[in-house]
Amino acid sequence: MNNYEHQLNGTRADDFQAGGSHYKDMGVQPWTVMEALLTRDEFIGYLKGNLIKYGMRQGKKEDSDDAGKLQHYMVKLNEFQALVQSRKTWA
């Protein structure tokens, strides 16, 4: 568990948003739709792509919490991979 996850005290990625509330305020968050429509590997690729984007952009876009967004996507990726792993043990 990294420092950012430790600060969340068990809060799930779906329960907060870095850099505003525009997605969280929606009835269904975009990544929930993507998770339902994309394959497991496509969704993991989407999450990893955002990790790369926010990691590379960190400190370059004024007034953007790219470090927080990077960590938010990391939490979501970790949660999703844990879910995938737990489903493997169901079979």
Short mmCIF file of N, CA and C in Angstrom, two decimals:
data_model
loop_
_atom_site.label_atom_id
_atom_site.label_comp_id
_atom_site.label_asym_id
_atom_site.label_seq_id
_atom_site.Cartn_x
_atom_site.Cartn_y
_atom_site.Cartn_z
N MET A 1 0.86 -1.17 0.00
CA MET A 1 0.00 0.00 0.00
C MET A 1 0.91 1.23 0.00
N ASN A 2 0.66 2.16 -0.96
CA ASN A 2 1.49 3.36 -0.98
C ASN A 2 0.91 4.42 -0.05
N ASN A 3 1.62 5.53 0.08
CA ASN A 3 1.23 6.58 1.02
C ASN A 3 -0.15 7.15 0.70
N TYR A 4 -0.44 7.36 -0.58
CA TYR A 4 -1.74 7.92 -0.97
C TYR A 4 -2.87 6.98 -0.58
N GLU A 5 -2.72 5.69 -0.87
CA GLU A 5 -3.75 4.72 -0.49
C GLU A 5 -3.93 4.68 1.02
N HIS A 6 -2.83 4.80 1.76
CA HIS A 6 -2.91 4.80 3.22
C HIS A 6 -3.73 5.99 3.72
N GLN A 7 -3.60 7.15 3.06
CA GLN A 7 -4.35 8.34 3.45
C GLN A 7 -5.84 8.17 3.19
N LEU A 8 -6.22 7.29 2.28
CA LEU A 8 -7.63 7.09 1.93
C LEU A 8 -8.38 6.31 3.00
N ASN A 9 -7.67 5.62 3.86
CA ASN A 9 -8.29 4.85 4.94
C ASN A 9 -9.37 3.90 4.44
N GLY A 10 -9.07 3.17 3.37
CA GLY A 10 -10.00 2.19 2.85
C GLY A 10 -11.05 2.73 1.89
N THR A 11 -11.00 4.01 1.56
CA THR A 11 -11.95 4.59 0.62
C THR A 11 -11.71 3.99 -0.76
N ARG A 12 -12.78 3.56 -1.41
CA ARG A 12 -12.68 2.98 -2.75
C ARG A 12 -12.53 4.08 -3.79
N ALA A 13 -11.90 3.75 -4.91
CA ALA A 13 -11.68 4.71 -5.99
C ALA A 13 -12.99 5.31 -6.49
N ASP A 14 -14.07 4.56 -6.46
CA ASP A 14 -15.36 5.06 -6.93
C ASP A 14 -15.98 6.08 -5.98
N ASP A 15 -15.44 6.20 -4.78
CA ASP A 15 -16.03 7.07 -3.76
C ASP A 15 -15.39 8.44 -3.68
N PHE A 16 -14.39 8.72 -4.51
CA PHE A 16 -13.75 10.03 -4.50
C PHE A 16 -13.28 10.36 -5.91
N GLN A 17 -12.89 11.60 -6.11
CA GLN A 17 -12.35 12.02 -7.39
C GLN A 17 -11.27 13.05 -7.16
N ALA A 18 -10.13 12.86 -7.78
CA ALA A 18 -9.05 13.84 -7.72
C ALA A 18 -9.33 14.92 -8.76
N GLY A 19 -9.18 16.17 -8.37
CA GLY A 19 -9.31 17.26 -9.34
C GLY A 19 -10.73 17.70 -9.64
N GLY A 20 -11.65 17.53 -8.73
CA GLY A 20 -13.02 17.99 -8.96
C GLY A 20 -14.04 16.94 -8.59
N SER A 21 -15.27 17.16 -9.05
CA SER A 21 -16.33 16.19 -8.77
C SER A 21 -17.21 15.94 -9.98
N HIS A 22 -16.79 16.40 -11.17
CA HIS A 22 -17.61 16.30 -12.36
C HIS A 22 -17.97 14.87 -12.74
N TYR A 23 -17.10 13.90 -12.54
CA TYR A 23 -17.43 12.50 -12.83
C TYR A 23 -18.20 11.88 -11.67
N LYS A 24 -17.77 12.16 -10.46
CA LYS A 24 -18.41 11.58 -9.28
C LYS A 24 -19.87 12.02 -9.17
N ASP A 25 -20.17 13.23 -9.64
CA ASP A 25 -21.54 13.75 -9.56
C ASP A 25 -22.49 13.12 -10.58
N MET A 26 -21.96 12.39 -11.54
CA MET A 26 -22.81 11.72 -12.53
C MET A 26 -23.50 10.52 -11.90
N GLY A 27 -24.64 10.15 -12.42
CA GLY A 27 -25.35 8.98 -11.93
C GLY A 27 -24.52 7.71 -12.07
N VAL A 28 -23.78 7.61 -13.15
CA VAL A 28 -22.88 6.49 -13.41
C VAL A 28 -21.57 7.09 -13.90
N GLN A 29 -20.48 6.71 -13.27
CA GLN A 29 -19.19 7.24 -13.68
C GLN A 29 -18.74 6.61 -15.00
N PRO A 30 -18.04 7.37 -15.85
CA PRO A 30 -17.60 6.83 -17.14
C PRO A 30 -16.81 5.53 -17.02
N TRP A 31 -15.94 5.40 -16.01
CA TRP A 31 -15.17 4.17 -15.96
C TRP A 31 -16.02 2.97 -15.55
N THR A 32 -17.16 3.19 -14.96
CA THR A 32 -18.09 2.10 -14.66
C THR A 32 -18.68 1.56 -15.96
N VAL A 33 -19.03 2.48 -16.87
CA VAL A 33 -19.54 2.08 -18.19
C VAL A 33 -18.44 1.36 -18.97
N MET A 34 -17.23 1.91 -18.94
CA MET A 34 -16.12 1.28 -19.66
C MET A 34 -15.84 -0.12 -19.12
N GLU A 35 -15.88 -0.28 -17.81
CA GLU A 35 -15.65 -1.59 -17.21
C GLU A 35 -16.69 -2.60 -17.69
N ALA A 36 -17.93 -2.13 -17.88
CA ALA A 36 -19.00 -3.02 -18.33
C ALA A 36 -18.89 -3.37 -19.81
N LEU A 37 -18.39 -2.43 -20.62
CA LEU A 37 -18.38 -2.62 -22.07
C LEU A 37 -17.07 -3.16 -22.63
N LEU A 38 -15.97 -2.87 -21.97
CA LEU A 38 -14.67 -3.31 -22.45
C LEU A 38 -14.33 -4.69 -21.90
N THR A 39 -13.44 -5.37 -22.60
CA THR A 39 -12.93 -6.63 -22.05
C THR A 39 -12.07 -6.32 -20.84
N ARG A 40 -11.75 -7.32 -20.08
CA ARG A 40 -10.89 -7.14 -18.91
C ARG A 40 -9.56 -6.50 -19.33
N ASP A 41 -8.95 -7.02 -20.38
CA ASP A 41 -7.66 -6.50 -20.82
C ASP A 41 -7.78 -5.08 -21.38
N GLU A 42 -8.86 -4.78 -22.09
CA GLU A 42 -9.06 -3.43 -22.59
C GLU A 42 -9.21 -2.43 -21.44
N PHE A 43 -9.96 -2.82 -20.40
CA PHE A 43 -10.17 -1.92 -19.27
C PHE A 43 -8.86 -1.70 -18.51
N ILE A 44 -8.09 -2.75 -18.33
CA ILE A 44 -6.77 -2.60 -17.69
C ILE A 44 -5.89 -1.68 -18.54
N GLY A 45 -5.95 -1.82 -19.86
CA GLY A 45 -5.19 -0.95 -20.75
C GLY A 45 -5.62 0.50 -20.63
N TYR A 46 -6.92 0.73 -20.50
CA TYR A 46 -7.43 2.09 -20.30
C TYR A 46 -6.87 2.68 -19.01
N LEU A 47 -6.91 1.92 -17.93
CA LEU A 47 -6.40 2.41 -16.65
C LEU A 47 -4.90 2.67 -16.73
N LYS A 48 -4.15 1.75 -17.33
CA LYS A 48 -2.70 1.93 -17.45
C LYS A 48 -2.37 3.12 -18.35
N GLY A 49 -3.14 3.32 -19.42
CA GLY A 49 -2.92 4.47 -20.29
C GLY A 49 -3.06 5.78 -19.54
N ASN A 50 -4.04 5.85 -18.65
CA ASN A 50 -4.21 7.06 -17.85
C ASN A 50 -3.08 7.22 -16.84
N LEU A 51 -2.56 6.12 -16.32
CA LEU A 51 -1.39 6.21 -15.44
C LEU A 51 -0.21 6.83 -16.18
N ILE A 52 0.01 6.40 -17.41
CA ILE A 52 1.10 6.94 -18.22
C ILE A 52 0.85 8.43 -18.50
N LYS A 53 -0.37 8.76 -18.92
CA LYS A 53 -0.70 10.15 -19.26
C LYS A 53 -0.48 11.07 -18.08
N TYR A 54 -1.06 10.76 -16.94
CA TYR A 54 -0.95 11.66 -15.79
C TYR A 54 0.46 11.66 -15.20
N GLY A 55 1.16 10.54 -15.30
CA GLY A 55 2.55 10.51 -14.84
C GLY A 55 3.44 11.40 -15.68
N MET A 56 3.24 11.37 -17.00
CA MET A 56 4.06 12.18 -17.89
C MET A 56 3.67 13.66 -17.84
N ARG A 57 2.42 13.95 -17.55
CA ARG A 57 1.93 15.33 -17.55
C ARG A 57 2.13 16.02 -16.20
N GLN A 58 2.44 15.25 -15.18
CA GLN A 58 2.56 15.79 -13.82
C GLN A 58 3.50 16.99 -13.79
N GLY A 59 2.99 18.11 -13.25
CA GLY A 59 3.78 19.32 -13.11
C GLY A 59 3.85 20.18 -14.34
N LYS A 60 3.19 19.76 -15.44
CA LYS A 60 3.26 20.51 -16.69
C LYS A 60 1.98 21.27 -17.03
N LYS A 61 0.87 20.91 -16.41
CA LYS A 61 -0.40 21.57 -16.67
C LYS A 61 -0.79 22.36 -15.43
N GLU A 62 -0.91 23.65 -15.60
CA GLU A 62 -1.20 24.53 -14.48
C GLU A 62 -2.55 24.19 -13.85
N ASP A 63 -2.61 24.23 -12.54
CA ASP A 63 -3.82 24.00 -11.75
C ASP A 63 -4.44 22.63 -11.97
N SER A 64 -3.62 21.64 -12.28
CA SER A 64 -4.14 20.28 -12.46
C SER A 64 -3.50 19.36 -11.42
N ASP A 65 -4.32 18.58 -10.76
CA ASP A 65 -3.84 17.64 -9.74
C ASP A 65 -3.46 16.31 -10.41
N ASP A 66 -2.47 16.38 -11.29
CA ASP A 66 -2.09 15.18 -12.03
C ASP A 66 -1.52 14.09 -11.11
N ALA A 67 -0.82 14.49 -10.05
CA ALA A 67 -0.30 13.50 -9.10
C ALA A 67 -1.46 12.78 -8.41
N GLY A 68 -2.49 13.53 -8.04
CA GLY A 68 -3.66 12.93 -7.42
C GLY A 68 -4.42 12.04 -8.39
N LYS A 69 -4.52 12.48 -9.65
CA LYS A 69 -5.20 11.68 -10.68
C LYS A 69 -4.43 10.39 -10.94
N LEU A 70 -3.11 10.50 -10.99
CA LEU A 70 -2.27 9.32 -11.16
C LEU A 70 -2.53 8.31 -10.05
N GLN A 71 -2.54 8.78 -8.83
CA GLN A 71 -2.78 7.90 -7.69
C GLN A 71 -4.20 7.34 -7.70
N HIS A 72 -5.17 8.15 -8.14
CA HIS A 72 -6.56 7.70 -8.22
C HIS A 72 -6.68 6.52 -9.19
N TYR A 73 -6.05 6.65 -10.36
CA TYR A 73 -6.08 5.55 -11.33
C TYR A 73 -5.32 4.34 -10.81
N MET A 74 -4.27 4.56 -10.04
CA MET A 74 -3.53 3.44 -9.46
C MET A 74 -4.41 2.68 -8.47
N VAL A 75 -5.15 3.41 -7.65
CA VAL A 75 -6.07 2.76 -6.71
C VAL A 75 -7.11 1.94 -7.48
N LYS A 76 -7.68 2.53 -8.53
CA LYS A 76 -8.70 1.83 -9.33
C LYS A 76 -8.11 0.59 -9.97
N LEU A 77 -6.91 0.70 -10.54
CA LEU A 77 -6.26 -0.46 -11.16
C LEU A 77 -6.01 -1.56 -10.13
N ASN A 78 -5.50 -1.18 -8.96
CA ASN A 78 -5.26 -2.18 -7.91
C ASN A 78 -6.55 -2.86 -7.49
N GLU A 79 -7.63 -2.08 -7.34
CA GLU A 79 -8.92 -2.66 -6.96
C GLU A 79 -9.43 -3.62 -8.04
N PHE A 80 -9.31 -3.21 -9.30
CA PHE A 80 -9.81 -4.05 -10.39
C PHE A 80 -8.99 -5.34 -10.50
N GLN A 81 -7.68 -5.23 -10.39
CA GLN A 81 -6.85 -6.43 -10.47
C GLN A 81 -7.12 -7.37 -9.29
N ALA A 82 -7.39 -6.83 -8.11
CA ALA A 82 -7.75 -7.67 -6.97
C ALA A 82 -9.08 -8.37 -7.22
N LEU A 83 -10.03 -7.66 -7.83
CA LEU A 83 -11.32 -8.26 -8.16
C LEU A 83 -11.14 -9.39 -9.17
N VAL A 84 -10.35 -9.14 -10.19
CA VAL A 84 -10.08 -10.18 -11.20
C VAL A 84 -9.44 -11.39 -10.54
N GLN A 85 -8.49 -11.17 -9.67
CA GLN A 85 -7.81 -12.28 -8.98
C GLN A 85 -8.78 -13.06 -8.10
N SER A 86 -9.67 -12.36 -7.40
CA SER A 86 -10.62 -13.04 -6.54
C SER A 86 -11.62 -13.87 -7.35
N ARG A 87 -11.96 -13.41 -8.54
CA ARG A 87 -12.89 -14.16 -9.38
C ARG A 87 -12.23 -15.44 -9.91
N LYS A 88 -10.93 -15.42 -10.07
CA LYS A 88 -10.23 -16.63 -10.51
C LYS A 88 -10.33 -17.74 -9.46
N THR A 89 -10.42 -17.33 -8.20
CA THR A 89 -10.50 -18.35 -7.14
C THR A 89 -11.91 -18.89 -6.97
N TRP A 90 -12.91 -18.23 -7.59
CA TRP A 90 -14.30 -18.71 -7.51
C TRP A 90 -14.52 -19.97 -8.32
N ALA A 91 -13.77 -20.10 -9.39
CA ALA A 91 -14.00 -21.22 -10.32
C ALA A 91 -13.52 -22.53 -9.77
#
